[in-house]
Coordinates of C-alpha atoms in Angstrom, one line a residue:
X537 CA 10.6 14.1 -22.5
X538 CA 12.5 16.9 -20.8
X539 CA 9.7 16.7 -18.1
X540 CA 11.3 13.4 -17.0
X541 CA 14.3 15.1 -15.5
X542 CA 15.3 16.0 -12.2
X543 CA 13.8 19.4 -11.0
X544 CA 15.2 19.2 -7.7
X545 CA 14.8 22.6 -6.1
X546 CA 17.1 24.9 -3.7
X547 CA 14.2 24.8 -1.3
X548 CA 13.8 21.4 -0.9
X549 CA 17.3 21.1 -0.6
X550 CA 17.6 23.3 1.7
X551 CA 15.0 22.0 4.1
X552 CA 16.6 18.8 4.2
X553 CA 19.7 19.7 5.2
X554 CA 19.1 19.4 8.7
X555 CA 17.9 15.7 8.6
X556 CA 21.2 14.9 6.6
X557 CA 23.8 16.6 9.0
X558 CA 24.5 14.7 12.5
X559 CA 22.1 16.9 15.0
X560 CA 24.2 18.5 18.3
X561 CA 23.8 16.4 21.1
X562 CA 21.5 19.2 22.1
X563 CA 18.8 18.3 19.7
X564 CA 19.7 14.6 19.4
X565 CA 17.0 13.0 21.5
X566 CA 13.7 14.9 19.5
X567 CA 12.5 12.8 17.4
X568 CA 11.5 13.8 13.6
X569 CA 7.5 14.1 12.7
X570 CA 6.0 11.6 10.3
X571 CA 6.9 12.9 6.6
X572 CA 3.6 13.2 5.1
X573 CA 3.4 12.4 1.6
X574 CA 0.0 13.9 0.3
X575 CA -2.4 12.8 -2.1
X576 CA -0.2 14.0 -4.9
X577 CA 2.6 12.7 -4.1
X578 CA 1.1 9.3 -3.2
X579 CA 3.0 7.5 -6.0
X580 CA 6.8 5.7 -4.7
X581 CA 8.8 3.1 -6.6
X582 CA 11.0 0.0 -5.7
X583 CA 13.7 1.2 -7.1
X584 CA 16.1 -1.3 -8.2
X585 CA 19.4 0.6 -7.4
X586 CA 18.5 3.1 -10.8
X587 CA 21.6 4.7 -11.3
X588 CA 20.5 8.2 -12.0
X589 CA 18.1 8.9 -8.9
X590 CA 17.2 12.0 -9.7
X591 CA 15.6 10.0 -13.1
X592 CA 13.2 8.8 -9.8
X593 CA 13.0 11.8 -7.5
X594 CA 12.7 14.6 -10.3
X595 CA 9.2 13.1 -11.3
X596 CA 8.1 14.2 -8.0
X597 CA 8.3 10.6 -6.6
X598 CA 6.8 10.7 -2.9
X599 CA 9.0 7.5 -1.5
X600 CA 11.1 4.2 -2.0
X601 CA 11.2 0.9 -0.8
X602 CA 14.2 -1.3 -0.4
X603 CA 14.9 -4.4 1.0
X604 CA 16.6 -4.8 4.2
X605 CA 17.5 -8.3 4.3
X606 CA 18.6 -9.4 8.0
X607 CA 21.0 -11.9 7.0
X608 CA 23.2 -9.7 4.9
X609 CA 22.9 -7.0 8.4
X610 CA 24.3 -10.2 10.4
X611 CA 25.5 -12.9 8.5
X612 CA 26.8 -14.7 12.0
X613 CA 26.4 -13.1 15.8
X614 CA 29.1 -10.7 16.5
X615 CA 29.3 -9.0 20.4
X616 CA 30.7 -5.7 20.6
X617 CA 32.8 -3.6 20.1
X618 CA 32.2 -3.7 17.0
X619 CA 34.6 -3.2 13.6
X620 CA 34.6 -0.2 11.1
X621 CA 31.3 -0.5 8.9
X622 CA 29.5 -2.1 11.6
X623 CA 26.7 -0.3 13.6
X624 CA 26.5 -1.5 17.3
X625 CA 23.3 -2.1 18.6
X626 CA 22.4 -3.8 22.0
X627 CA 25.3 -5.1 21.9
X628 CA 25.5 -6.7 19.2
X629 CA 27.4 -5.9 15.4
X630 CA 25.8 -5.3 12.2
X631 CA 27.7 -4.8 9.0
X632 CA 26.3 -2.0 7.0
X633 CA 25.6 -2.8 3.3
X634 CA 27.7 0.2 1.4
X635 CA 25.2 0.4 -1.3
X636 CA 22.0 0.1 1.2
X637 CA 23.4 2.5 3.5
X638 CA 24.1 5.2 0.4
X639 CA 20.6 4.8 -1.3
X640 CA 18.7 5.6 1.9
X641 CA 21.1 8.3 2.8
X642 CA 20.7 9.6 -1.1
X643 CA 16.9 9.3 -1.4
X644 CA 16.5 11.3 1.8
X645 CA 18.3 13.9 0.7
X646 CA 15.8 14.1 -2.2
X647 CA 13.1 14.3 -0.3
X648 CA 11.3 10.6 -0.5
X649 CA 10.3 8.9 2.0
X650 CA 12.0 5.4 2.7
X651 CA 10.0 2.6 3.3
X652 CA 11.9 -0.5 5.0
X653 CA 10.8 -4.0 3.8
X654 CA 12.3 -6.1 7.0
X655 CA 13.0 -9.9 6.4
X656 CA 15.4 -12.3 5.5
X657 CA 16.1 -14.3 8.9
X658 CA 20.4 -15.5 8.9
X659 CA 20.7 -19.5 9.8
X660 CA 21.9 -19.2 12.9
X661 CA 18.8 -17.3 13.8
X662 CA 16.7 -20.4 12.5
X663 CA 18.0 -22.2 15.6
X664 CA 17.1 -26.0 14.4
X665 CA 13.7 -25.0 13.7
X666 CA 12.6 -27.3 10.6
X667 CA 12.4 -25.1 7.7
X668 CA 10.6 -25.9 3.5
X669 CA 9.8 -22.6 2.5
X670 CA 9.8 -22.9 -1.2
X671 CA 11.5 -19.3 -1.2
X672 CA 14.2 -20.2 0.8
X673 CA 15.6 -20.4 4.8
X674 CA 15.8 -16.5 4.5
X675 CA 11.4 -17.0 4.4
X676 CA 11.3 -19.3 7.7
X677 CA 10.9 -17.2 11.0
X678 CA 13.2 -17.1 13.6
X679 CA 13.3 -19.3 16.8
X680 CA 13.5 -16.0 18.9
X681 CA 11.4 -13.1 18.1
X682 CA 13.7 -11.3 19.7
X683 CA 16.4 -11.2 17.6
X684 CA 14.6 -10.3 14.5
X685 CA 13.2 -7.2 16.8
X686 CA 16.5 -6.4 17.6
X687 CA 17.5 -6.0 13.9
X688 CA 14.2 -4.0 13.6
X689 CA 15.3 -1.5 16.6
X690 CA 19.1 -1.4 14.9
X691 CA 16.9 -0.1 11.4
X692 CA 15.0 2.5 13.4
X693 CA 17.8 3.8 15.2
X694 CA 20.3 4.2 12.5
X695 CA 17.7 5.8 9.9
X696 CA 15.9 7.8 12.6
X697 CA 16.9 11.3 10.4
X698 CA 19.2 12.3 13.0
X699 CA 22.5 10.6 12.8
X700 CA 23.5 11.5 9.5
X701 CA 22.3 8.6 7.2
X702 CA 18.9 9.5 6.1
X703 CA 15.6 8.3 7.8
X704 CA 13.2 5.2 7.0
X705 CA 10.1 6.3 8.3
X706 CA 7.9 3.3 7.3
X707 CA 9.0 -0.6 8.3
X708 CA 6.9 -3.4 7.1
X709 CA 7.4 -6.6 9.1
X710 CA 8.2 -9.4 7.3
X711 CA 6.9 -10.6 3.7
X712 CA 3.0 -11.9 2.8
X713 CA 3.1 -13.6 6.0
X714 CA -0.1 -15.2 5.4
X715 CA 1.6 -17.2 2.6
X716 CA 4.1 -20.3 3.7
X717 CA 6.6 -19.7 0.5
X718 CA 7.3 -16.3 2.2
X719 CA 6.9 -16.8 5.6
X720 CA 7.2 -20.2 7.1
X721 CA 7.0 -21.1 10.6
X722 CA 7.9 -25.3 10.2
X723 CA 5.1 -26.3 9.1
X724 CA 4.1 -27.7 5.6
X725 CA 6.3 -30.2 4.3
X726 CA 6.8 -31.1 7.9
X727 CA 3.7 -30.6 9.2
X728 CA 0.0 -29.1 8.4
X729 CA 0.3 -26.0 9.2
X730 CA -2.1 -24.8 12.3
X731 CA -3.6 -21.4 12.3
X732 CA -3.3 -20.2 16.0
X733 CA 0.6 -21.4 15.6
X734 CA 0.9 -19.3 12.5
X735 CA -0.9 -16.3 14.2
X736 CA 0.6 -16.4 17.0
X737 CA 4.3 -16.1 15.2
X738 CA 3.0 -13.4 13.3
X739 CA 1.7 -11.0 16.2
X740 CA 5.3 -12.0 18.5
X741 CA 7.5 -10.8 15.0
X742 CA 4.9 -8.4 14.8
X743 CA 4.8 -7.0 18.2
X744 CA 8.7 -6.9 18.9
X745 CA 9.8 -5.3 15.8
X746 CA 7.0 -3.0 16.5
X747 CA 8.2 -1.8 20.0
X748 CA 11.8 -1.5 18.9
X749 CA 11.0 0.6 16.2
X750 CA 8.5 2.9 18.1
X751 CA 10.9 3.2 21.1
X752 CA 13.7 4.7 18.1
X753 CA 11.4 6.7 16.3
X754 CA 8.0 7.5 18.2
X755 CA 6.5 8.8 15.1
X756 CA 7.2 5.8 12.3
X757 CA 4.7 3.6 10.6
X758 CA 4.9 -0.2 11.7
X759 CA 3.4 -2.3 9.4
X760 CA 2.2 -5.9 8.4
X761 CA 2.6 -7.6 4.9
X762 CA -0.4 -9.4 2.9
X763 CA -0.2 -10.7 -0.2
X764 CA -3.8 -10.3 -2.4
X765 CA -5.3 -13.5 -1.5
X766 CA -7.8 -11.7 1.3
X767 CA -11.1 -13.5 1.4
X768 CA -11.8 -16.1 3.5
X769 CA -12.9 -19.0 0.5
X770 CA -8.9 -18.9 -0.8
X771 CA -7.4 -20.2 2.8
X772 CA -6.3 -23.9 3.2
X773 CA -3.7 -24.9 5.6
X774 CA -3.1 -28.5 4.3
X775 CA -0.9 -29.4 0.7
X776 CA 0.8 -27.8 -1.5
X777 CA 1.7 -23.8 -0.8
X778 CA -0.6 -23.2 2.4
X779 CA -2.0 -19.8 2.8
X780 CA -4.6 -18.0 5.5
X781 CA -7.0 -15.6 4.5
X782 CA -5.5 -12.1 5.2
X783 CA -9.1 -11.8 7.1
X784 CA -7.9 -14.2 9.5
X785 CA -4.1 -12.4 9.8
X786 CA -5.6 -9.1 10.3
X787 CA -8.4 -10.8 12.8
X788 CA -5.1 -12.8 14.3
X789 CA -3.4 -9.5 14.5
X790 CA -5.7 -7.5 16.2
X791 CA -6.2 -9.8 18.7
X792 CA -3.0 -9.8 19.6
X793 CA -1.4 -6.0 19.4
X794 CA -2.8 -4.9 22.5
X795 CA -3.0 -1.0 22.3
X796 CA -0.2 -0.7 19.3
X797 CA -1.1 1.1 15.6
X798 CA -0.9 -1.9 13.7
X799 CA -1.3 -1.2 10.1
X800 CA -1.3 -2.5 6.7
X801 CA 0.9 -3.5 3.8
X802 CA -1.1 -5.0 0.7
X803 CA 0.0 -6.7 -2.4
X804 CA -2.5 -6.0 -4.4
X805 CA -1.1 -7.8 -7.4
X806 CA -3.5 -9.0 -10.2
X807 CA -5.2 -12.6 -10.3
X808 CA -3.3 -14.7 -12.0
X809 CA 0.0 -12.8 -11.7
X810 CA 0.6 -12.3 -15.2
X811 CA -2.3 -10.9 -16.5
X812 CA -2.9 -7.0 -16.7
X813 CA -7.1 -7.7 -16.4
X814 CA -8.7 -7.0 -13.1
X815 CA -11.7 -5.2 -12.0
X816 CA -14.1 -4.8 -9.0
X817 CA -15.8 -8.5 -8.8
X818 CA -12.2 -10.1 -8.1
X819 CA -12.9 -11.1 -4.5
X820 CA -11.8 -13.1 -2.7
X821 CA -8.3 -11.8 -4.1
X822 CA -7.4 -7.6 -3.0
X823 CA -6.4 -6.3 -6.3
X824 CA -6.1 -2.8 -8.4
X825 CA -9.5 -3.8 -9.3
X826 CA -11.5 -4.1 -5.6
X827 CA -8.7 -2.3 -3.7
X828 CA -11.5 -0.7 -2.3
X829 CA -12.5 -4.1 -0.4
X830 CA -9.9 -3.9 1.9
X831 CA -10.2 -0.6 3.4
X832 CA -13.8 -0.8 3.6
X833 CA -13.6 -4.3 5.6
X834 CA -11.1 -2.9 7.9
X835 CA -13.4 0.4 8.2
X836 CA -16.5 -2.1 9.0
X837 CA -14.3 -5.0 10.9
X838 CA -11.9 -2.5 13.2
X839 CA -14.6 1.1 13.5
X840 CA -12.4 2.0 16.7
X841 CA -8.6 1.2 15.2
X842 CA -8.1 4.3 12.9
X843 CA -4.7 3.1 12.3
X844 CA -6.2 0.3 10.6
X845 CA -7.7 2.8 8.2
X846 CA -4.4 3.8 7.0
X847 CA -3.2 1.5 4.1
X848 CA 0.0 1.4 2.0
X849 CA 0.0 -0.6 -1.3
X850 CA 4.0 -1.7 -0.7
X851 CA 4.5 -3.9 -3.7
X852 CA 2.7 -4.7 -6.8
X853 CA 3.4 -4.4 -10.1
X854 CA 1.8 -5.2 -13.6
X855 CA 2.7 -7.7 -16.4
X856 CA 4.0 -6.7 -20.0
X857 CA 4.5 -9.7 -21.1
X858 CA 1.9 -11.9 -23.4
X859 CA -0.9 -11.9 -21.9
X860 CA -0.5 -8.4 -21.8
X861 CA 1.8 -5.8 -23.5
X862 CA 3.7 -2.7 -23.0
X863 CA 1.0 -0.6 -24.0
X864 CA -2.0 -2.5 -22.3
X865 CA 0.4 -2.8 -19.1
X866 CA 0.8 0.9 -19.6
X867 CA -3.0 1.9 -19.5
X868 CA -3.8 -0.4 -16.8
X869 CA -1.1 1.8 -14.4
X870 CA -2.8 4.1 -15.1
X871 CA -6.0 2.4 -14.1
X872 CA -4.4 1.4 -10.7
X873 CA -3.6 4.9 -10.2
X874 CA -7.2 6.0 -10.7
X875 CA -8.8 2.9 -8.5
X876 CA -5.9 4.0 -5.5
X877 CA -6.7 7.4 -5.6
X878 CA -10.6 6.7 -5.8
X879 CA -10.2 5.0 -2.2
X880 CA -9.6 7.4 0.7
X881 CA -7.1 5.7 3.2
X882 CA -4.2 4.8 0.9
X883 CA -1.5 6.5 1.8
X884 CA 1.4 5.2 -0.3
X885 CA 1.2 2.9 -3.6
X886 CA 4.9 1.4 -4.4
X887 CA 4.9 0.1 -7.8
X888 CA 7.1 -2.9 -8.1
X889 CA 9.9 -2.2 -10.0
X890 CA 12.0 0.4 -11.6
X891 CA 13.1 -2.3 -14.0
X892 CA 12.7 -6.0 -14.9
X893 CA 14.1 -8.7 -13.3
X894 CA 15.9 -11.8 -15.6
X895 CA 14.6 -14.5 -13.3
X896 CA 11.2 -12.8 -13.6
X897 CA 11.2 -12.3 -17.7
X898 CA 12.7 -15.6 -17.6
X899 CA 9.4 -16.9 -16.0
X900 CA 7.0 -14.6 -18.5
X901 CA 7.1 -11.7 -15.9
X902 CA 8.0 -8.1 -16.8
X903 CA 6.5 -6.0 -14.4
X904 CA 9.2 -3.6 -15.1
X905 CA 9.1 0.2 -16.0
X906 CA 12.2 -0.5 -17.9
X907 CA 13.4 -3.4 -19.5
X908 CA 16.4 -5.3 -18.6
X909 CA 18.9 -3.5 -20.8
X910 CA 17.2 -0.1 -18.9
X911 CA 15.0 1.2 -22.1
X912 CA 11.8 2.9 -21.0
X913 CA 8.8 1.0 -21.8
X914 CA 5.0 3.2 -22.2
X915 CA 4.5 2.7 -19.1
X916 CA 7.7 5.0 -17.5
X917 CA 6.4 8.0 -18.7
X918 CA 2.5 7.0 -17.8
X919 CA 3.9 6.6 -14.0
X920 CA 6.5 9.3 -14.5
X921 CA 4.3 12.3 -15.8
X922 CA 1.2 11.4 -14.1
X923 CA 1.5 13.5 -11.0
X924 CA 3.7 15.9 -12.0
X925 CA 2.0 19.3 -10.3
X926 CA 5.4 20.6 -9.7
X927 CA 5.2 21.8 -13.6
X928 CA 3.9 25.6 -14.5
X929 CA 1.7 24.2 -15.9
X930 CA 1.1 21.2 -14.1
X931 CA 0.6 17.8 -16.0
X932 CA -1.8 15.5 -14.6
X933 CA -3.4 12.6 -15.7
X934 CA -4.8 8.7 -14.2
X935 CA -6.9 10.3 -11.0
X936 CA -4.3 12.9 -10.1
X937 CA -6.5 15.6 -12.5
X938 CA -9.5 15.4 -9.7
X939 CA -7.4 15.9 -6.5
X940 CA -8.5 17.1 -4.0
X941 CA -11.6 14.8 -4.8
X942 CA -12.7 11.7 -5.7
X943 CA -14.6 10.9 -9.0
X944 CA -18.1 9.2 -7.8
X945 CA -19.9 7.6 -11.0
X946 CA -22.7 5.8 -11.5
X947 CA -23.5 2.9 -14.3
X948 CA -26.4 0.8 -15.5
X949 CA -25.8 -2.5 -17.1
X950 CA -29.1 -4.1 -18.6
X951 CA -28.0 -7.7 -16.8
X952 CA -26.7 -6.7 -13.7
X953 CA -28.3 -2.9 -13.1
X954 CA -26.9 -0.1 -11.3
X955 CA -23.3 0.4 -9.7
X956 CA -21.7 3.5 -7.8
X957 CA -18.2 4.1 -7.3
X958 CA -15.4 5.8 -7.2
X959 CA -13.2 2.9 -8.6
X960 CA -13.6 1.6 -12.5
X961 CA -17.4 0.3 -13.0
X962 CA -17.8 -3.3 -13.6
X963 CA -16.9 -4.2 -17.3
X964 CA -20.5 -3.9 -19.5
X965 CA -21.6 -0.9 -17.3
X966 CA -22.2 2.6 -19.2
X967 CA -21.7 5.9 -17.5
X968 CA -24.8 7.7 -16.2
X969 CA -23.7 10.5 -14.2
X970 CA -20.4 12.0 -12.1
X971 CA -20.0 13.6 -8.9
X972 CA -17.1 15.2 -6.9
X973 CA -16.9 14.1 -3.5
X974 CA -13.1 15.0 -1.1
X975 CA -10.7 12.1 -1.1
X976 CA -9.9 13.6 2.7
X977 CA -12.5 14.7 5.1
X978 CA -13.2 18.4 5.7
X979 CA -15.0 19.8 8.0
X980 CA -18.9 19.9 7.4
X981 CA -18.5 16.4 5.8
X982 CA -19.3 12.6 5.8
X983 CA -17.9 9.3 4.1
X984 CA -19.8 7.7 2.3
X985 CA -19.3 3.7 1.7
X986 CA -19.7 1.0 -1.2
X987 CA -21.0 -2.1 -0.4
X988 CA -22.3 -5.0 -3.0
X989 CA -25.9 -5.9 -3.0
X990 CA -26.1 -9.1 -5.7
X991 CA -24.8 -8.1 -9.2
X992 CA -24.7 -4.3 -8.2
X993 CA -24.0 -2.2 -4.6
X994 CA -25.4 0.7 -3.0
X995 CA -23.8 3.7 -1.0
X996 CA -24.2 4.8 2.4
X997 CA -22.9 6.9 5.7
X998 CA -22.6 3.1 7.5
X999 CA -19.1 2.0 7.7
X1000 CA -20.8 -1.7 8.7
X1001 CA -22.5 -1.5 5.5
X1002 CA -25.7 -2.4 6.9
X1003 CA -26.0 -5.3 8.9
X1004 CA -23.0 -7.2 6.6
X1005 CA -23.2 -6.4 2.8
X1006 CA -19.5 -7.4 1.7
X1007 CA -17.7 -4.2 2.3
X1008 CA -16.2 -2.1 -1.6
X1009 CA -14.6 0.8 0.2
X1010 CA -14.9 4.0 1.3
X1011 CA -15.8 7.0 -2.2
X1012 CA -15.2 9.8 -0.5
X1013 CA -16.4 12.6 2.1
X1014 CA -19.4 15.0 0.8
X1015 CA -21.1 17.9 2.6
X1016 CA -24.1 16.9 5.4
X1017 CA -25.6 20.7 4.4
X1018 CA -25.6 22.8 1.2
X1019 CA -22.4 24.3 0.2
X1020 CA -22.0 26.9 -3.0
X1021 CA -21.8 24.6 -6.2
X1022 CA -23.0 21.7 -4.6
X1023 CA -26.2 20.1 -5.2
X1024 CA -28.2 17.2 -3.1
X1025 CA -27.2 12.9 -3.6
X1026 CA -30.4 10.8 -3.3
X1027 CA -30.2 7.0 -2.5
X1028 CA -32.8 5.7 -5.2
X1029 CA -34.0 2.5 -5.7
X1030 CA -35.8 0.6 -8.2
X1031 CA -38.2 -2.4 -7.2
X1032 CA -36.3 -5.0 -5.7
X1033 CA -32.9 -3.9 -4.3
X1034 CA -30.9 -2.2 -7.4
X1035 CA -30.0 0.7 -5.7
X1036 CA -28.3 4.0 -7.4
X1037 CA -28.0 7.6 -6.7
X1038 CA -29.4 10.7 -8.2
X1039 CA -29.9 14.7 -7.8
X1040 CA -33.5 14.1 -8.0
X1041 CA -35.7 14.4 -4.6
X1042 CA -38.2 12.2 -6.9
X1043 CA -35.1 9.7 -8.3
X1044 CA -36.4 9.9 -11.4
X1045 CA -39.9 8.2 -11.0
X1046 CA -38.1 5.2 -8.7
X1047 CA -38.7 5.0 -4.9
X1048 CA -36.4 7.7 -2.8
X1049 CA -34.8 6.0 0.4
X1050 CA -33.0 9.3 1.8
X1051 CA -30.4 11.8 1.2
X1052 CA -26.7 11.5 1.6
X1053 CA -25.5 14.7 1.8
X1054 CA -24.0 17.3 -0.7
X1055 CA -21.5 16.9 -3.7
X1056 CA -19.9 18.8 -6.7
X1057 CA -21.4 17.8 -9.5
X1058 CA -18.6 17.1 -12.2

């Protein structure tokens, strides 16, 4: 297993030097580009505070994300000036957590990229505002958006890169705010909850942390948490643990961002929680298994937001306890990896966690890449080695072998006929043929879209998915002319509408709707 230790390099090392080291007060006001990942390094980690980082970072780990709980940043309302590990803000105090403050500054310095998980609103924030979130007061939103923006602004500024303590370059506001256990505005146990009340706490959260952060660091990522309940059949508003539809946060959103980049942080946790089983019929729920519905509705419900288009998976994990097991746990990672890679517009996949949590296990939970005591289950060196083109030679395995393309398959199943995709076929569906389209566009090329026609889908250049199929995802970008080693991608169909693609102008004896373009045969 020496390939699970650090390789950091001199380079890399080098080139961060300047984001670690206080900038002259020349250069202090030019803000830092984005830190793009790339497709290979797609794959980040909740870390858990691991003790031996470069365990994480030397297994050419793109990012982190921690937890940066408000109420522990300001416990009580303190007015500067302010005492020694405190960070003054607007005027205000906040203490630094030691340990927080370290880990950022540390990961930086290893080259990942930070993502900021902002929550946890302090009592006096709460301002008598009737609270029942069955997570705790740290889950109800604040009376004042504003002060939960400040916070945000305080993050941005601190961790901009350029003072000396490392740079968060991704915030997601709040937590799975379309759930009322982790994000409760007063109603529920009080009250039924209304929707445009809910929304409308959402987009002023939203929309202040958003314009604090931007105004710090022009170039970060602002974006809004979902958990996998997506579809518009699983929202109810009344009794026990009310939810919306993340249709109707992302519609509430929209309409109420004005001209920001609003983007999007999914959960896309399996259905139930503890199982390791999913696949693409699990609408209404987003999970490993129909990631692909998400970006494709956002493709066919935003087609001017291309911000929308940009999706980070920033927690999810998967179960290895009964039902599942370390080694079935292990091989459906590696699963996930191949469904994430298979759908252009993820950006960043966090798995969630490093190791397991005791109140977790406790509950039948282990989603864990180690176990409590900190022994490596299958499933570390599945995520570990998967990506690891940093090798001579490189090892890659779970999707990160095709890069730069997509793997575009198509299946027959007697009952249920033909499928397309570049995500795992349906269960009962055997493997007909393979092509290679790019996971990013090129020039000369075209995205092609899934969308579900009855008990199979079709492909096609129409982000609407023709007049409002339900929406699978976007497969990839192929050539619109002939490019050496490609060859031509019919859309076929056989009588009725099972639709499937093929190489043949003649689709095999079945009736030829058009071409699609050009792909790599694989």
């Amino acid at each position: 297993m020496n390939r699970l230790r650090s390789r950091a390099g001199a380079v890399l090392a080098a080139a961060l030097l300047a984001v670690l080291v206080a900038p002259s007060v020349a250069h202090a006001a030019v803000p830092l580009p984005y830190p793009d990942r790339g497709d290979y390094r797609i794959k980040a980690i909740q870390p858990d505070f691991w003790p031996n980082q470069d365990e994480i970072a030397g297994n050419n780990t793109g990012g982190v994300a921690m937890n940066l709980v408000w109420a522990a940043w300001e416990g009580q309302v303190t007015a500067a000036p302010c005492a020694d590990g405190q960070q003054e803000y607007d005027a205000h105090c906040f203490t630094v957590p030691a340990d927080v403050d370290s880990a950022i500054h540390d990961w930086t310095a290893r080259g990942l990229v930070v993502t900021g998980v902002l929550y946890g609103t302090p009592s006096w924030a709460l301002g008598g505002k009737p609270c029942s979130a069955a997570s705790g007061p740290q889950f109800c939103t604040p009376a004042d958006p504003a002060d939960f923006a400040r916070f945000a602004g305080m993050i941005a500024q601190r961790y901009d890169g350029l003072h000396g303590h490392g740079r968060v370059a991704d915030f997601v506001v709040q937590n799975e705010v379309n759930t009322h256990d982790w994000f409760d505005y007063g109603c529920g146990a009080n009250a039924p909850c209304d929707t445009n009340r809910w929304l409308d706490e959402i987009g002023a959260l939203y929309d202040g942390a958003y314009d604090r952060v931007v105004a710090e660091q022009p170039y970060a990522k602002v974006l809004i948490s979902l958990d996998h309940q997506f579809g518009q059949e699983v929202e109810h508003t009344g009794g026990p643990a009310p939810v919306l539809a993340g249709t109707t946060v992302l519609r509430g959103l929209a309409a109420r961002a004005g001209g920001r980049a609003w983007r999007v942080a999914m959960h896309p946790y399996p259905n139930p929680l503890r199982s390791a089983v999913f696949g693409p019929d699990d609408y209404p729920y987003v999970t490993y298994g129909d990631v692909g519905i998400l970006l494709g509705w956002l493709h066919a419900t935003f087609p001017g937001t291309p911000s929308a288009w940009d999706v980070q998976l920033t927690e999810s994990g998967i179960n290895s306890l009964s039902p599942s097991s370390p080694q079935t746990q292990a091989n459906a990672i590696c699963t996930a990896f191949r469904n994430v890679l298979g759908t252009p517009g993820i950006s960043n996949y966090v798995y969630h966690r490093m190791t397991d949590h005791p109140v977790e296990v406790a509950a039948g939970l282990a989603l864990g890449l180690h176990d409590t005591q900190g022994a490596a289950k299958p499933a570390w060196a599945t995520w570990a080695l998967a990506n690891r083109n940093d090798l001579n030679p490189p090892q890659l395995s779970c999707g990160f072998e095709t890069l730069p393309y997509t793997t575009v398959t198509r299946g027959y199943s007697g009952s249920r006929g033909h499928w397309a995709s570049s995500r795992a076929l349906p269960a009962g569906f055997a493997v007909e043929k393979r092509w290679h389209f790019y996971r990013e566009q090129v020039p000369g090329t075209i995205a092609l879209y899934e969308c579900k026609v009855n008990t199979h889908n079709l492909l096609t250049q129409d982000p609407g998915c023709e007049g409002g199929l339900l929406p699978l995802g976007p497969v990839g970008f192929l050539y619109t002319s002939p490019q050496p080693g490609t060859g031509p991608v019919f859309r076929c169909r056989i009588a009725g509408d099972d639709h499937f693609i093929s190489p043949s102008a003649d689709c095999e004896g079945q009736t030829t709707e058009h071409l699609l373009g050009y792909a790599f045969p694989a």
